[in-house]
């Protein structure tokens, strides 16, 4: 059996060596039953991440790397890794050790069973210890919203950390979309997934590259990518407003006929104009989001561009 581990890295010079030591301790335990490769994807880091990976490559030929020409984002890095991976089983893992390497053992044990019903063993955090309250609050809201409006189930607290069979990896590779929301894609391709739960672990070194707004737009990407409900909501809203204004117009006509027009009602007029204007802009904005995503897909740009990589 051959096991590939994909590790997306963006400005992680401090973590690379620590990660390698830790994960090797675990992979050594599998040595009897499986060979492995570690594929580091340098997502256009500005620091010495790539040099650190090259140091590893120099002493261990099981280490491979691909380096992007600029930062393309973790989703692109995961896609590149899946494409490069040769394994019968492929794992995706963060380099900051927030994904406990020892779980690899139980994941591998499950998937390598002879007649296992699972094609994927994934992990999910049961708490968000060490994360800011505000961030956890919005994260929870995001999961409950997306699960209401999307047919694809997105498990709350699910990590990208998982081990997949070759079948599932090939299925993921067949989705070539530009806006990649992995949590959705993993679930969309189907296959049975076994969930392992664990308590949140804080970063071993370095700091997270996700800002609040970064996460906000990532959430919007997830919703746009896996649900068209916002479009339906804006149509329904438009319909309700039309109906209301129709009733309102009739009311005004009748009122004018009975009481005459005394040019009152300027404030309510302004309020109505502002309200309807706001709703129109909101709905156009939603439309714009879908259009811009469609625009990016239609251009068929590559998901990432490689600057250099290990030769096979
Ligand atoms: N990462 C990446 N490209 C990016 C941002 C992050 O490859 O543009 C990598 C990062 O190096 C790490 C993983 O994705 O290995 C998770 O990132 P981070 O720890 O910042 O996210 P969090 O754990 O806070 O969700
Ligand atoms: Mg992390």
XYZ file of C-alpha atoms and ligand atoms in Angstrom:
338
model
C 0.000 0.000 0.000
C 1.154 3.490 -0.768
C 0.160 6.496 1.309
C 0.441 10.136 0.199
C 0.253 12.981 2.667
C -0.484 16.419 1.237
C 0.594 19.422 3.249
C -0.380 22.923 2.070
C 2.000 25.542 3.493
C 1.838 29.299 3.399
C 4.529 31.195 5.317
C 5.198 28.310 7.681
C 8.998 28.334 7.993
C 8.813 27.694 11.751
C 6.495 24.703 11.449
C 8.010 22.648 8.630
C 10.717 20.848 10.611
C 8.571 20.346 13.722
C 5.832 18.886 11.538
C 8.212 16.561 9.739
C 9.618 15.157 12.985
C 6.174 14.570 14.460
C 4.569 13.028 11.410
C 7.551 10.769 10.781
C 7.262 9.299 14.270
C 3.736 8.247 13.341
C 4.429 7.096 9.796
C 7.281 4.913 11.059
C 4.661 2.833 12.835
C 3.004 2.147 9.499
C 6.243 1.277 7.758
C 5.546 -2.451 7.786
C 2.268 -2.178 5.925
C 2.635 0.955 3.826
C 5.154 3.096 2.009
C 4.558 6.793 2.016
C 5.381 10.137 0.452
C 5.050 13.632 1.899
C 3.969 16.244 -0.628
C 4.506 19.807 0.542
C 2.680 22.455 -1.464
C 4.307 25.831 -0.992
C 1.477 28.244 -1.653
C 3.642 31.185 -2.748
C 5.209 31.811 0.675
C 7.253 34.989 1.157
C 9.456 33.485 3.859
C 11.900 30.568 3.753
C 9.221 27.846 3.736
C 10.433 26.453 0.415
C 14.079 26.349 1.591
C 13.019 24.418 4.681
C 11.158 21.915 2.521
C 14.159 21.580 0.237
C 16.318 20.792 3.277
C 13.950 17.919 4.054
C 13.972 16.752 0.464
C 17.759 16.715 0.540
C 17.867 14.201 3.369
C 14.672 12.273 2.608
C 13.641 11.358 -0.928
C 10.110 10.533 0.234
C 9.591 14.277 0.545
C 8.311 15.979 -2.611
C 7.270 19.537 -3.162
C 5.458 21.847 -5.537
C 5.889 25.569 -5.259
C 3.355 28.056 -6.638
C 4.274 31.272 -8.435
C 2.188 33.255 -5.926
C -0.365 32.661 -3.176
C -3.301 30.824 -4.735
C -5.005 29.831 -1.473
C -5.285 26.594 0.467
C -7.998 25.190 -1.798
C -5.733 25.449 -4.832
C -2.909 23.886 -2.819
C -5.086 20.921 -1.854
C -6.089 20.434 -5.492
C -2.462 20.536 -6.646
C -1.524 18.019 -3.957
C -4.302 15.607 -4.902
C -3.163 15.813 -8.496
C 0.456 15.048 -7.616
C -0.335 12.258 -5.168
C 0.449 8.698 -6.241
C -0.969 6.978 -3.182
C -3.666 4.339 -2.874
C -4.637 6.436 0.121
C -4.256 10.176 0.290
C -4.283 12.350 3.395
C -4.634 16.128 3.584
C -3.071 17.744 6.609
C -2.154 21.208 7.961
C 1.477 21.853 8.723
C 0.850 23.637 12.037
C 0.124 20.366 13.914
C -3.455 21.438 14.607
C -4.263 18.150 12.925
C -2.935 15.515 15.364
C -0.711 13.148 13.318
C -1.512 10.173 15.538
C -5.042 10.093 14.135
C -3.474 8.938 10.858
C -3.019 5.517 12.436
C -6.685 4.960 13.162
C -7.650 6.449 9.792
C -5.338 4.084 7.988
C -6.465 1.133 10.084
C -10.069 1.796 9.093
C -9.533 2.323 5.374
C -7.120 -0.553 4.889
C -9.576 -3.054 6.370
C -10.538 -5.583 3.770
C -14.246 -4.924 3.493
C -14.632 -1.501 4.985
C -17.718 0.410 3.820
C -15.799 3.698 4.069
C -13.827 5.563 1.418
C -12.889 8.401 3.694
C -12.067 8.954 7.325
C -12.369 12.615 8.240
C -11.915 14.610 11.394
C -14.074 17.097 13.166
C -13.307 19.386 16.060
C -15.802 19.087 18.879
C -14.874 22.458 20.347
C -13.095 25.635 19.340
C -10.984 26.105 22.424
C -8.461 28.913 22.001
C -10.419 30.610 19.242
C -12.030 34.010 19.702
C -15.712 33.989 20.776
C -16.787 36.137 17.860
C -15.145 33.826 15.343
C -16.742 30.692 16.842
C -20.123 32.442 16.897
C -20.004 33.325 13.220
C -18.621 29.906 12.337
C -21.578 28.209 14.047
C -24.030 30.543 12.305
C -22.392 29.826 8.972
C -22.747 26.060 9.373
C -26.374 26.243 10.431
C -27.190 28.605 7.532
C -25.431 26.650 4.807
C -26.950 23.379 5.956
C -30.405 24.919 5.758
C -30.021 26.251 2.241
C -27.737 23.718 0.583
C -28.410 20.106 -0.292
C -24.753 19.293 0.276
C -24.174 18.572 3.942
C -21.351 20.573 5.506
C -20.504 19.110 8.893
C -19.960 21.678 11.668
C -16.351 21.707 12.799
C -15.219 19.449 9.951
C -11.546 19.865 9.114
C -9.847 19.320 5.807
C -7.737 16.742 7.697
C -8.779 13.371 6.272
C -7.627 10.179 4.612
C -9.263 9.194 1.340
C -9.229 6.224 -0.967
C -7.958 6.542 -4.536
C -11.561 6.263 -5.774
C -12.608 9.327 -3.830
C -9.509 11.298 -4.824
C -10.214 10.625 -8.495
C -13.785 11.801 -7.997
C -12.551 15.042 -6.424
C -10.074 15.567 -9.253
C -12.913 15.272 -11.757
C -14.402 18.484 -10.316
C -12.373 21.099 -12.083
C -14.138 24.236 -10.904
C -12.132 27.380 -10.233
C -13.849 28.471 -7.013
C -13.059 25.477 -4.868
C -14.761 25.109 -1.512
C -13.222 21.833 -0.383
C -15.547 21.211 2.544
C -18.401 21.214 0.049
C -16.574 19.234 -2.605
C -15.566 16.455 -0.175
C -19.206 16.043 0.730
C -20.616 16.541 -2.769
C -18.677 13.635 -4.311
C -20.400 11.296 -1.892
C -18.819 8.050 -0.592
C -19.187 6.935 2.995
C -17.210 8.996 5.471
C -16.321 7.933 8.969
C -15.934 10.856 11.394
C -13.322 10.992 14.107
C -13.812 13.661 16.745
C -11.089 15.432 18.641
C -10.566 18.468 20.857
C -9.162 21.553 19.228
C -5.365 21.815 19.377
C -3.608 25.157 19.154
C -0.928 25.884 16.573
C 2.557 24.512 17.265
C 4.254 27.602 15.770
C 3.601 30.568 13.505
C 0.226 32.246 13.214
C -2.947 31.704 11.237
C -3.179 33.440 7.876
C -6.969 33.718 8.026
C -8.331 37.133 8.934
C -11.949 37.660 9.948
C -12.832 39.060 6.526
C -10.842 36.342 4.831
C -13.075 33.806 6.562
C -16.177 35.861 5.814
C -15.546 35.771 2.066
C -14.621 32.102 2.302
C -18.050 31.502 3.856
C -19.715 33.500 1.062
C -17.796 31.388 -1.441
C -19.124 28.239 0.228
C -22.703 29.463 0.101
C -22.499 30.671 -3.509
C -20.725 27.478 -4.562
C -23.172 25.053 -3.004
C -26.537 26.792 -2.910
C -28.661 28.956 -5.145
C -31.064 29.769 -2.310
C -29.943 33.440 -2.091
C -31.151 33.909 -5.671
C -34.534 32.438 -4.779
C -34.717 34.607 -1.657
C -34.112 37.746 -3.706
C -36.859 36.788 -6.179
C -39.303 36.087 -3.350
C -38.389 39.385 -1.701
C -38.919 41.204 -4.988
C -42.314 39.540 -5.375
C -43.426 40.435 -1.849
C -42.378 44.059 -2.326
C -44.194 44.271 -5.659
C -47.370 42.943 -4.086
C -47.046 45.339 -1.140
C -46.462 48.344 -3.358
C -49.460 47.376 -5.504
C -51.684 47.399 -2.412
C -50.081 50.670 -1.352
C -50.764 52.308 -4.750
C -54.423 51.325 -4.628
C -54.623 52.673 -1.102
C -53.128 56.022 -2.208
C -55.430 56.335 -5.210
C -58.503 55.717 -3.097
C -57.266 58.073 -0.382
C -56.593 60.812 -2.955
C -60.020 60.366 -4.510
C -61.756 60.656 -1.166
C -59.648 63.248 0.668
C -57.845 65.012 -2.211
C -54.055 65.465 -2.377
C -52.611 67.763 0.234
C -48.994 66.947 -0.598
C -48.342 65.361 2.735
C -46.434 62.132 3.200
C -42.990 63.278 2.117
C -41.172 61.350 4.915
C -43.018 58.104 4.242
C -42.274 58.531 0.543
C -38.564 58.912 1.249
C -38.590 55.879 3.530
C -40.275 53.768 0.883
C -37.855 54.871 -1.830
C -34.841 54.192 0.384
C -36.167 50.804 1.449
C -36.965 49.620 -2.045
C -33.687 51.041 -3.336
C -31.817 49.119 -0.642
C -33.568 45.851 -1.399
C -32.880 46.303 -5.110
C -29.210 46.898 -4.490
C -29.006 43.881 -2.177
C -30.603 41.632 -4.773
C -28.411 42.996 -7.554
C -25.443 42.364 -5.290
C -26.450 38.725 -4.797
C -26.880 38.358 -8.541
C -23.489 39.984 -9.006
C -21.846 37.434 -6.717
C -23.154 34.545 -8.794
C -22.285 36.329 -12.009
C -18.729 37.016 -10.896
C -18.240 33.357 -9.964
C -19.670 32.301 -13.315
C -17.335 34.791 -14.985
C -14.323 33.235 -13.295
C -15.427 29.717 -14.241
C -16.039 30.685 -17.866
C -12.540 32.123 -18.207
C -11.171 28.642 -17.422
C -8.031 29.983 -15.829
C -5.741 27.411 -14.261
C -6.361 26.888 -10.542
C -2.664 27.379 -9.742
C 0.632 28.029 -11.507
C 3.752 26.084 -10.604
C 7.058 27.873 -10.157
C 9.134 24.799 -9.388
C 8.667 21.243 -8.172
C 10.496 18.027 -7.498
C 11.004 15.918 -10.578
C 9.363 12.510 -10.313
N -2.528 27.720 3.930
C -2.228 27.718 2.566
N -2.543 28.813 1.812
C -3.153 29.924 2.344
C -3.490 29.886 3.722
C -3.167 28.771 4.479
O -1.666 26.753 2.044
O -3.384 30.872 1.616
C -2.193 26.526 4.746
C -1.416 26.829 6.021
O -0.032 26.886 5.786
C -1.788 25.662 6.916
C -3.225 25.358 6.482
O -3.392 25.938 5.191
O -0.997 24.509 6.689
C -4.241 25.902 7.459
O -4.034 27.284 7.663
P -4.226 27.991 9.055
O -3.562 27.216 10.134
O -3.814 29.408 8.864
O -5.813 27.911 9.200
P -6.665 27.481 10.489
O -6.021 26.274 11.077
O -6.619 28.657 11.379
O -8.017 27.190 9.919
Mg -4.151 25.976 11.613
